[in-house]
Short mmCIF file of N, CA, C and O in Angstrom, two decimals:
data_model
loop_
_atom_site.label_atom_id
_atom_site.label_comp_id
_atom_site.label_asym_id
_atom_site.label_seq_id
_atom_site.Cartn_x
_atom_site.Cartn_y
_atom_site.Cartn_z
N UNK A 1 0.86 -1.37 0.12
CA UNK A 1 -0.18 0.30 0.39
C UNK A 1 0.94 1.21 0.02
O UNK A 1 1.69 1.18 0.42
N UNK A 2 0.39 2.14 -0.74
CA UNK A 2 0.88 3.56 -0.33
C UNK A 2 0.50 5.17 -0.51
O UNK A 2 -0.93 5.29 -0.29
N UNK A 3 0.92 5.64 0.49
CA UNK A 3 0.28 6.19 1.33
C UNK A 3 0.98 8.26 0.68
O UNK A 3 1.44 7.93 0.59
N UNK A 4 -0.35 8.98 0.59
CA UNK A 4 -0.25 10.18 -0.35
C UNK A 4 -0.23 10.98 0.21
O UNK A 4 -1.87 10.63 0.80
N UNK A 5 0.45 11.40 0.03
CA UNK A 5 -0.14 13.08 0.61
C UNK A 5 -0.70 14.56 -0.44
O UNK A 5 1.03 14.82 -1.04
N UNK A 6 -0.65 15.23 -0.80
CA UNK A 6 -0.87 15.88 -1.73
C UNK A 6 -0.06 17.73 -0.99
O UNK A 6 -1.26 18.18 0.40
N UNK A 7 0.20 19.05 -1.77
CA UNK A 7 0.76 20.03 -1.19
C UNK A 7 0.19 20.79 -1.40
O UNK A 7 0.18 20.38 -3.12
N UNK A 8 0.24 22.14 -1.64
CA UNK A 8 0.56 22.96 -2.86
C UNK A 8 -0.36 23.44 -3.38
O UNK A 8 -0.68 24.96 -3.80
N UNK A 9 -2.00 23.20 -2.79
CA UNK A 9 -3.18 24.27 -3.08
C UNK A 9 -3.21 25.18 -2.43
O UNK A 9 -2.35 25.62 -1.74
N UNK A 10 -4.48 26.06 -3.30
CA UNK A 10 -4.71 27.55 -2.45
C UNK A 10 -5.52 28.21 -2.76
O UNK A 10 -6.30 27.73 -3.32
N UNK A 11 -4.62 29.66 -3.01
CA UNK A 11 -5.54 30.41 -3.23
C UNK A 11 -5.19 31.37 -4.34
O UNK A 11 -3.60 31.91 -3.92
N UNK A 12 -5.69 31.73 -5.54
CA UNK A 12 -5.39 32.84 -7.06
C UNK A 12 -5.66 33.16 -7.07
O UNK A 12 -7.43 32.31 -7.96
N UNK A 13 -5.38 33.87 -7.83
CA UNK A 13 -6.50 34.55 -9.24
C UNK A 13 -6.24 34.29 -10.29
O UNK A 13 -5.21 32.80 -10.94
N UNK A 14 -6.92 34.11 -11.26
CA UNK A 14 -7.72 33.77 -12.82
C UNK A 14 -6.19 34.34 -13.19
O UNK A 14 -5.76 35.79 -12.73
N UNK A 15 -6.27 33.26 -14.30
CA UNK A 15 -4.31 33.75 -14.99
C UNK A 15 -3.06 33.38 -13.81
O UNK A 15 -2.27 33.08 -14.25
N UNK A 16 -3.57 32.89 -12.68
CA UNK A 16 -2.01 32.98 -12.66
C UNK A 16 -1.93 30.47 -12.83
O UNK A 16 -2.32 30.11 -13.13
N UNK A 17 -0.60 30.57 -11.82
CA UNK A 17 -0.13 29.03 -11.65
C UNK A 17 -0.12 28.97 -10.25
O UNK A 17 0.18 29.28 -9.15
N UNK A 18 -0.02 27.21 -10.45
CA UNK A 18 -0.31 26.44 -8.79
C UNK A 18 1.10 25.72 -9.52
O UNK A 18 0.68 24.14 -9.81
N UNK A 19 1.66 24.88 -8.95
CA UNK A 19 1.94 23.41 -8.65
C UNK A 19 1.96 22.76 -7.58
O UNK A 19 1.97 23.22 -6.75
N UNK A 20 1.34 21.13 -7.70
CA UNK A 20 0.74 20.93 -6.53
C UNK A 20 1.44 19.06 -5.87
O UNK A 20 1.61 18.96 -7.60
N UNK A 21 1.88 19.09 -5.88
CA UNK A 21 2.45 17.53 -6.04
C UNK A 21 1.57 16.38 -4.74
O UNK A 21 1.33 16.71 -3.64
N UNK A 22 2.28 15.38 -5.08
CA UNK A 22 1.47 14.12 -4.41
C UNK A 22 3.33 13.14 -4.29
O UNK A 22 3.68 12.81 -5.33
N UNK A 23 3.73 12.85 -2.79
CA UNK A 23 4.23 12.54 -2.32
C UNK A 23 4.12 11.47 -1.50
O UNK A 23 2.34 11.35 -0.69
N UNK A 24 4.44 10.66 -1.64
CA UNK A 24 4.43 8.80 -1.71
C UNK A 24 5.33 8.33 -0.25
O UNK A 24 6.34 8.71 -0.41
N UNK A 25 4.79 7.71 0.46
CA UNK A 25 5.61 6.53 0.83
C UNK A 25 4.57 4.75 1.09
O UNK A 25 4.03 5.22 1.36
N UNK A 26 5.67 4.60 1.47
CA UNK A 26 5.12 2.46 1.91
C UNK A 26 5.70 2.12 0.64
O UNK A 26 7.37 2.46 0.84
N UNK A 27 5.06 1.32 0.19
CA UNK A 27 5.71 0.02 -1.10
C UNK A 27 6.39 0.71 -2.14
O UNK A 27 6.45 2.61 -2.26
N UNK A 28 6.72 0.62 -2.54
CA UNK A 28 7.92 0.83 -3.95
C UNK A 28 7.38 2.09 -5.33
O UNK A 28 6.32 1.06 -5.46
N UNK A 29 7.64 3.06 -5.64
CA UNK A 29 6.79 3.98 -5.91
C UNK A 29 7.41 3.14 -7.74
O UNK A 29 5.58 3.80 -8.24
N UNK A 30 7.95 3.06 -7.75
CA UNK A 30 8.64 3.22 -8.89
C UNK A 30 7.21 1.69 -10.55
O UNK A 30 7.05 0.91 -9.52
N UNK A 31 7.63 1.93 -11.08
CA UNK A 31 6.23 1.47 -12.34
C UNK A 31 5.19 1.65 -11.57
O UNK A 31 4.67 0.14 -12.38
N UNK A 32 4.39 2.49 -11.20
CA UNK A 32 3.36 1.92 -11.10
C UNK A 32 2.34 3.96 -11.22
O UNK A 32 3.39 4.73 -11.27
N UNK A 33 1.45 3.26 -11.74
CA UNK A 33 0.74 5.28 -12.01
C UNK A 33 -0.14 5.56 -11.62
O UNK A 33 -0.48 4.99 -10.66
N UNK A 34 -0.36 7.12 -11.50
CA UNK A 34 -0.16 8.19 -10.50
C UNK A 34 -0.86 9.42 -11.00
O UNK A 34 -1.04 9.99 -12.19
N UNK A 35 -2.02 8.70 -10.85
CA UNK A 35 -3.48 9.96 -11.44
C UNK A 35 -3.35 11.50 -10.30
O UNK A 35 -3.51 11.31 -9.19
N UNK A 36 -4.24 12.50 -11.05
CA UNK A 36 -4.62 13.66 -10.89
C UNK A 36 -6.22 13.94 -10.09
O UNK A 36 -6.66 13.63 -11.71
N UNK A 37 -6.85 14.01 -9.69
CA UNK A 37 -8.48 13.46 -10.10
C UNK A 37 -8.70 14.84 -9.08
O UNK A 37 -7.71 15.66 -8.26
N UNK A 38 -9.69 16.40 -9.47
CA UNK A 38 -10.47 16.30 -9.08
C UNK A 38 -12.14 16.29 -8.63
O UNK A 38 -12.50 16.03 -9.73
N UNK A 39 -12.37 17.62 -7.56
CA UNK A 39 -13.41 17.25 -7.69
C UNK A 39 -14.13 18.51 -6.51
O UNK A 39 -13.53 19.03 -6.00
N UNK A 40 -15.43 18.85 -7.43
CA UNK A 40 -15.81 20.41 -7.58
C UNK A 40 -17.64 20.45 -6.46
O UNK A 40 -17.59 19.35 -6.52
N UNK A 41 -17.85 20.83 -5.44
CA UNK A 41 -19.20 20.73 -4.66
C UNK A 41 -19.73 20.65 -5.79
O UNK A 41 -19.95 21.27 -6.34
N UNK A 42 -21.14 19.31 -5.55
CA UNK A 42 -22.43 19.12 -6.74
C UNK A 42 -21.96 18.23 -7.20
O UNK A 42 -22.08 18.57 -8.70
N UNK A 43 -20.40 18.48 -7.56
CA UNK A 43 -20.01 17.51 -9.13
C UNK A 43 -19.13 16.03 -9.18
O UNK A 43 -19.06 15.82 -7.82
N UNK A 44 -19.05 15.49 -9.77
CA UNK A 44 -18.26 14.19 -9.64
C UNK A 44 -17.29 14.20 -10.18
O UNK A 44 -16.10 15.58 -10.34
N UNK A 45 -16.33 13.69 -9.33
CA UNK A 45 -15.15 13.73 -9.60
C UNK A 45 -14.44 13.32 -10.89
O UNK A 45 -14.46 12.65 -11.57
N UNK A 46 -13.39 14.28 -10.99
CA UNK A 46 -12.75 13.36 -12.86
C UNK A 46 -11.87 13.42 -12.95
O UNK A 46 -11.44 14.31 -12.23
N UNK A 47 -10.79 13.10 -14.36
CA UNK A 47 -9.45 12.91 -13.95
C UNK A 47 -8.74 14.40 -14.38
O UNK A 47 -9.48 14.65 -15.47
N UNK A 48 -8.17 14.79 -14.13
CA UNK A 48 -7.59 15.31 -14.38
C UNK A 48 -5.90 15.52 -15.49
O UNK A 48 -6.13 15.98 -16.74
N UNK A 49 -5.27 14.44 -15.25
CA UNK A 49 -4.28 13.73 -15.76
C UNK A 49 -3.42 12.94 -15.63
O UNK A 49 -4.08 12.48 -13.82
N UNK A 50 -2.70 12.35 -15.72
CA UNK A 50 -2.42 10.78 -15.09
C UNK A 50 -1.52 9.96 -15.83
O UNK A 50 -1.14 10.81 -16.72
N UNK A 51 0.13 9.46 -14.93
CA UNK A 51 1.41 9.19 -15.28
C UNK A 51 1.80 8.19 -15.44
O UNK A 51 0.89 8.21 -13.57
N UNK A 52 1.65 7.48 -16.59
CA UNK A 52 1.69 5.69 -16.65
C UNK A 52 3.12 5.88 -15.50
O UNK A 52 4.18 7.21 -15.28
N UNK A 53 3.75 4.30 -15.23
CA UNK A 53 4.99 4.44 -14.69
C UNK A 53 5.87 4.26 -15.35
O UNK A 53 8.03 4.92 -15.02
N UNK A 54 5.32 4.32 -16.24
CA UNK A 54 7.61 4.96 -17.40
C UNK A 54 7.69 6.52 -17.89
O UNK A 54 7.90 7.08 -18.36
N UNK A 55 6.94 7.01 -17.21
CA UNK A 55 6.51 8.85 -17.09
C UNK A 55 5.65 9.06 -17.85
O UNK A 55 6.24 10.45 -18.34
N UNK A 56 4.90 8.43 -18.60
CA UNK A 56 4.43 9.10 -20.28
C UNK A 56 2.71 9.59 -19.10
O UNK A 56 2.45 8.91 -18.88
N UNK A 57 2.91 10.83 -19.44
CA UNK A 57 1.62 11.57 -18.60
C UNK A 57 0.90 11.97 -20.45
O UNK A 57 1.03 11.93 -21.71
N UNK A 58 -0.43 11.81 -19.23
CA UNK A 58 -1.98 12.50 -20.34
C UNK A 58 -2.58 13.04 -19.95
O UNK A 58 -2.96 13.28 -17.82
N UNK A 59 -2.99 14.50 -20.24
CA UNK A 59 -3.80 15.37 -19.63
C UNK A 59 -5.14 14.96 -20.28
O UNK A 59 -5.73 14.85 -21.81
N UNK A 60 -5.98 14.94 -18.62
CA UNK A 60 -7.73 14.26 -19.60
C UNK A 60 -8.70 15.46 -19.75
O UNK A 60 -8.71 16.48 -19.36
N UNK A 61 -9.33 15.88 -20.75
CA UNK A 61 -11.10 15.95 -20.42
C UNK A 61 -10.99 17.80 -20.16
O UNK A 61 -10.50 18.05 -21.76
N UNK A 62 -11.46 18.45 -19.43
CA UNK A 62 -11.45 19.54 -19.59
C UNK A 62 -9.88 20.90 -19.72
O UNK A 62 -9.45 21.10 -20.32
N UNK A 63 -9.48 19.86 -19.29
CA UNK A 63 -8.04 19.87 -18.80
C UNK A 63 -6.93 19.77 -19.85
O UNK A 63 -6.10 20.55 -19.87
N UNK A 64 -7.38 18.88 -20.64
CA UNK A 64 -6.63 18.67 -21.92
C UNK A 64 -6.53 20.48 -22.86
O UNK A 64 -4.82 20.11 -24.07
N UNK A 65 -7.40 20.56 -22.32
CA UNK A 65 -7.12 22.24 -23.60
C UNK A 65 -6.06 23.28 -22.74
O UNK A 65 -5.89 24.50 -23.30
N UNK A 66 -6.49 23.02 -21.55
CA UNK A 66 -4.61 23.84 -20.82
C UNK A 66 -3.64 24.18 -20.48
O UNK A 66 -3.21 22.89 -20.89
N UNK A 67 -3.04 24.54 -20.18
CA UNK A 67 -1.59 24.55 -19.97
C UNK A 67 -1.02 23.54 -18.83
O UNK A 67 -0.02 24.47 -17.64
N UNK A 68 -2.13 23.10 -18.32
CA UNK A 68 -1.30 21.59 -17.68
C UNK A 68 -0.17 20.40 -17.56
O UNK A 68 -0.44 19.90 -18.76
N UNK A 69 0.46 20.24 -16.61
CA UNK A 69 1.67 19.06 -16.89
C UNK A 69 1.81 18.57 -16.03
O UNK A 69 1.73 19.03 -14.94
N UNK A 70 1.98 17.15 -15.93
CA UNK A 70 2.20 16.19 -15.16
C UNK A 70 3.54 15.21 -15.02
O UNK A 70 4.11 15.76 -16.26
N UNK A 71 4.73 15.36 -13.76
CA UNK A 71 5.79 15.11 -13.91
C UNK A 71 6.15 14.58 -13.18
O UNK A 71 5.35 14.14 -11.74
N UNK A 72 6.89 12.88 -13.21
CA UNK A 72 6.97 12.19 -11.83
C UNK A 72 8.68 11.72 -12.02
O UNK A 72 8.95 12.15 -11.97
N UNK A 73 9.20 11.75 -10.70
CA UNK A 73 10.54 11.63 -10.01
C UNK A 73 10.68 10.92 -8.51
O UNK A 73 9.80 10.24 -7.65
N UNK A 74 10.16 9.13 -10.01
CA UNK A 74 10.82 8.53 -8.25
C UNK A 74 11.66 8.48 -7.11
O UNK A 74 11.35 7.86 -6.58
N UNK A 75 12.42 8.69 -7.43
CA UNK A 75 14.39 8.79 -6.38
C UNK A 75 13.30 9.54 -5.02
O UNK A 75 13.55 8.49 -4.13
N UNK A 76 12.42 10.98 -5.75
CA UNK A 76 12.21 11.50 -4.13
C UNK A 76 10.09 10.53 -3.97
O UNK A 76 10.03 11.51 -3.52
N UNK A 77 10.28 10.23 -4.91
CA UNK A 77 8.92 9.41 -4.62
C UNK A 77 7.64 10.86 -5.14
O UNK A 77 6.76 10.92 -4.49
N UNK A 78 7.67 11.21 -6.42
CA UNK A 78 6.66 12.45 -5.81
C UNK A 78 5.93 12.82 -7.92
O UNK A 78 6.53 12.23 -8.24
N UNK A 79 4.53 12.25 -7.69
CA UNK A 79 4.50 13.29 -8.43
C UNK A 79 4.04 14.77 -8.77
O UNK A 79 2.89 15.27 -7.49
N UNK A 80 4.19 15.44 -9.18
CA UNK A 80 3.36 16.46 -9.70
C UNK A 80 2.28 17.07 -10.65
O UNK A 80 2.16 17.09 -11.97
N UNK A 81 1.86 18.13 -10.48
CA UNK A 81 0.86 18.74 -11.78
C UNK A 81 1.16 20.37 -12.08
O UNK A 81 0.73 20.69 -10.15
N UNK A 82 1.48 21.06 -12.59
CA UNK A 82 2.08 22.11 -12.83
C UNK A 82 0.37 22.87 -13.58
O UNK A 82 0.40 22.09 -14.87
N UNK A 83 -0.07 23.38 -13.17
CA UNK A 83 -1.02 23.68 -13.84
C UNK A 83 -1.31 25.67 -13.75
O UNK A 83 -1.18 26.37 -13.13
N UNK A 84 -0.49 26.40 -15.43
CA UNK A 84 -0.64 26.88 -15.31
C UNK A 84 -2.30 27.83 -16.33
O UNK A 84 -3.17 26.99 -16.26
N UNK A 85 -2.71 29.14 -16.29
CA UNK A 85 -3.74 29.30 -16.69
C UNK A 85 -4.78 29.80 -16.24
O UNK A 85 -5.59 28.95 -16.84
N UNK A 86 -4.93 29.41 -14.86
CA UNK A 86 -6.01 28.91 -13.80
C UNK A 86 -6.99 29.49 -14.97
O UNK A 86 -6.75 31.47 -14.44
N UNK A 87 -8.10 28.77 -13.97
CA UNK A 87 -9.91 29.58 -14.57
C UNK A 87 -10.14 29.82 -12.78
O UNK A 87 -10.52 28.16 -12.31
N UNK A 88 -11.59 30.42 -12.81
CA UNK A 88 -12.57 30.35 -12.37
C UNK A 88 -13.15 28.41 -11.79
O UNK A 88 -13.58 27.73 -10.84
N UNK A 89 -13.26 28.02 -13.08
CA UNK A 89 -14.33 26.42 -12.68
C UNK A 89 -12.99 25.51 -12.58
O UNK A 89 -13.33 24.34 -12.45
N UNK A 90 -11.20 25.85 -12.34
CA UNK A 90 -10.46 25.06 -11.72
C UNK A 90 -10.47 25.21 -10.17
O UNK A 90 -10.25 24.26 -10.54
N UNK A 91 -10.77 25.64 -9.13
CA UNK A 91 -11.81 25.98 -8.49
C UNK A 91 -12.42 23.94 -7.68
O UNK A 91 -13.38 23.40 -8.40
N UNK A 92 -12.15 23.52 -7.01
CA UNK A 92 -12.03 22.15 -6.50
C UNK A 92 -10.81 21.77 -5.50
O UNK A 92 -9.70 21.92 -5.01
N UNK A 93 -11.41 20.55 -4.90
CA UNK A 93 -10.40 19.56 -4.32
C UNK A 93 -9.78 18.46 -5.28
O UNK A 93 -10.09 18.01 -6.00
N UNK A 94 -8.27 18.95 -4.95
CA UNK A 94 -7.75 18.09 -6.01
C UNK A 94 -6.86 16.96 -5.12
O UNK A 94 -6.80 17.08 -4.27
N UNK A 95 -7.00 15.47 -6.21
CA UNK A 95 -6.38 14.70 -4.94
C UNK A 95 -5.52 14.51 -6.02
O UNK A 95 -5.70 13.43 -6.92
N UNK A 96 -4.18 13.42 -5.59
CA UNK A 96 -3.95 12.32 -6.46
C UNK A 96 -4.46 11.12 -6.05
O UNK A 96 -4.03 10.48 -4.73
N UNK A 97 -4.16 9.76 -6.91
CA UNK A 97 -4.12 7.89 -6.45
C UNK A 97 -3.19 7.53 -7.43
O UNK A 97 -2.24 8.10 -8.07
N UNK A 98 -2.96 6.00 -7.17
CA UNK A 98 -2.15 5.80 -7.28
C UNK A 98 -2.65 4.37 -7.72
O UNK A 98 -3.45 3.16 -7.21
N UNK A 99 -2.26 4.13 -9.97
CA UNK A 99 -2.88 2.23 -10.22
C UNK A 99 -1.65 1.97 -9.72
O UNK A 99 -0.98 2.11 -10.30
N UNK A 100 -2.45 0.37 -9.22
CA UNK A 100 -0.66 -0.71 -8.96
C UNK A 100 -0.91 -1.24 -10.44
O UNK A 100 -1.62 -3.40 -10.44
N UNK A 101 -0.45 -0.50 -11.34
CA UNK A 101 -0.51 -1.51 -12.91
C UNK A 101 0.90 -0.04 -13.71
O UNK A 101 1.15 1.25 -13.05
N UNK A 102 1.63 -0.54 -14.17
CA UNK A 102 2.10 0.95 -15.30
C UNK A 102 2.11 1.70 -16.43
O UNK A 102 1.91 2.97 -15.91
N UNK A 103 0.57 1.52 -16.34
CA UNK A 103 -0.68 1.53 -17.05
C UNK A 103 -1.54 2.83 -16.26
O UNK A 103 -1.95 2.04 -15.75
N UNK A 104 -1.62 3.90 -16.94
CA UNK A 104 -2.25 4.69 -15.41
C UNK A 104 -3.53 5.11 -16.82
O UNK A 104 -3.89 4.41 -18.04
N UNK A 105 -4.63 5.30 -16.04
CA UNK A 105 -6.51 5.43 -16.20
C UNK A 105 -6.97 6.89 -15.80
O UNK A 105 -6.51 7.33 -15.36
N UNK A 106 -7.93 6.61 -16.63
CA UNK A 106 -8.77 8.21 -16.56
C UNK A 106 -10.01 8.50 -16.09
O UNK A 106 -10.95 8.98 -15.62
N UNK A 107 -10.06 6.73 -15.48
CA UNK A 107 -11.89 6.50 -14.19
C UNK A 107 -11.07 5.61 -12.24
O UNK A 107 -9.95 5.44 -12.48
N UNK A 108 -11.56 6.45 -12.46
CA UNK A 108 -11.28 6.83 -11.01
C UNK A 108 -11.22 4.86 -10.11
O UNK A 108 -10.71 5.54 -9.22
N UNK A 109 -12.55 4.89 -10.30
CA UNK A 109 -13.12 3.05 -9.64
C UNK A 109 -11.39 2.44 -9.96
O UNK A 109 -11.40 1.29 -9.81
N UNK A 110 -10.00 2.64 -10.83
CA UNK A 110 -9.69 2.18 -11.33
C UNK A 110 -8.13 2.65 -10.20
O UNK A 110 -6.84 1.34 -10.30
N UNK A 111 -8.25 3.40 -9.81
CA UNK A 111 -7.02 3.60 -8.42
C UNK A 111 -7.04 3.43 -6.75
O UNK A 111 -8.41 3.32 -6.64
N UNK A 112 -6.88 2.33 -6.83
CA UNK A 112 -6.77 2.02 -5.45
C UNK A 112 -6.53 2.73 -4.14
O UNK A 112 -7.32 2.50 -2.84
N UNK A 113 -5.45 3.56 -4.43
CA UNK A 113 -5.00 4.56 -2.47
C UNK A 113 -5.37 5.37 -3.15
O UNK A 113 -5.37 6.83 -3.94
N UNK A 114 -5.75 6.91 -2.52
CA UNK A 114 -6.02 8.04 -2.80
C UNK A 114 -5.04 9.73 -1.67
O UNK A 114 -5.44 8.40 -0.79
N UNK A 115 -5.02 9.85 -1.57
CA UNK A 115 -4.54 11.02 -1.47
C UNK A 115 -5.67 11.74 -0.20
O UNK A 115 -6.66 11.51 -0.42
N UNK A 116 -5.60 12.76 0.81
CA UNK A 116 -6.91 13.45 1.55
C UNK A 116 -7.01 14.15 1.01
O UNK A 116 -8.06 15.38 1.22
N UNK A 117 -6.75 14.91 0.00
CA UNK A 117 -6.69 15.97 -0.70
C UNK A 117 -5.72 17.02 -0.18
O UNK A 117 -5.54 18.20 0.22
N UNK A 118 -5.87 18.17 -1.52
CA UNK A 118 -5.59 19.16 -1.77
C UNK A 118 -7.16 20.77 -2.28
O UNK A 118 -7.30 20.48 -3.27
N UNK A 119 -6.89 21.77 -1.62
CA UNK A 119 -8.04 23.12 -2.02
C UNK A 119 -7.53 23.60 -3.10
O UNK A 119 -6.00 24.49 -2.77
N UNK A 120 -7.62 24.18 -4.18
CA UNK A 120 -7.31 24.63 -5.42
C UNK A 120 -8.17 25.55 -4.92
O UNK A 120 -9.76 25.38 -5.65
N UNK A 121 -8.40 27.27 -4.43
CA UNK A 121 -9.37 27.86 -5.13
C UNK A 121 -9.27 28.96 -5.98
O UNK A 121 -7.91 30.04 -6.13
N UNK A 122 -9.84 29.74 -7.33
CA UNK A 122 -8.95 30.40 -7.89
C UNK A 122 -10.04 31.72 -7.73
O UNK A 122 -11.36 30.76 -8.49
N UNK A 123 -9.97 33.08 -8.08
CA UNK A 123 -11.19 34.15 -8.01
C UNK A 123 -10.98 34.66 -9.42
O UNK A 123 -9.63 35.25 -10.12
N UNK A 124 -11.43 35.59 -9.21
CA UNK A 124 -12.07 35.70 -11.31
C UNK A 124 -11.74 37.00 -11.17
O UNK A 124 -11.48 37.36 -10.39
#
């Protein structure tokens, strides 16, 4: 099992940037996929993006049109989500999660362990 802790959330004005980090502890972090999800009040959880265990990353859904990137550092056991050009509709709680597979997925049900989340608020 992997224990995950998100950090880097906060309050930012529209057009600003935030870098979220997901730190893992526990079993080996290498070669397992990690995803970033978000959930706004009253809305379903959606996948922002995910990165394979081999480092190939994909940004999904509405976030795919945005300047968001995902990267991982297996030595540090971290996966970062860099979000630029933030908009008020990006306001949500952001979660990272791991899937015990080399390959990532955009489906929340494919992920086994989750962090507690970090709040991102973007003002207009």
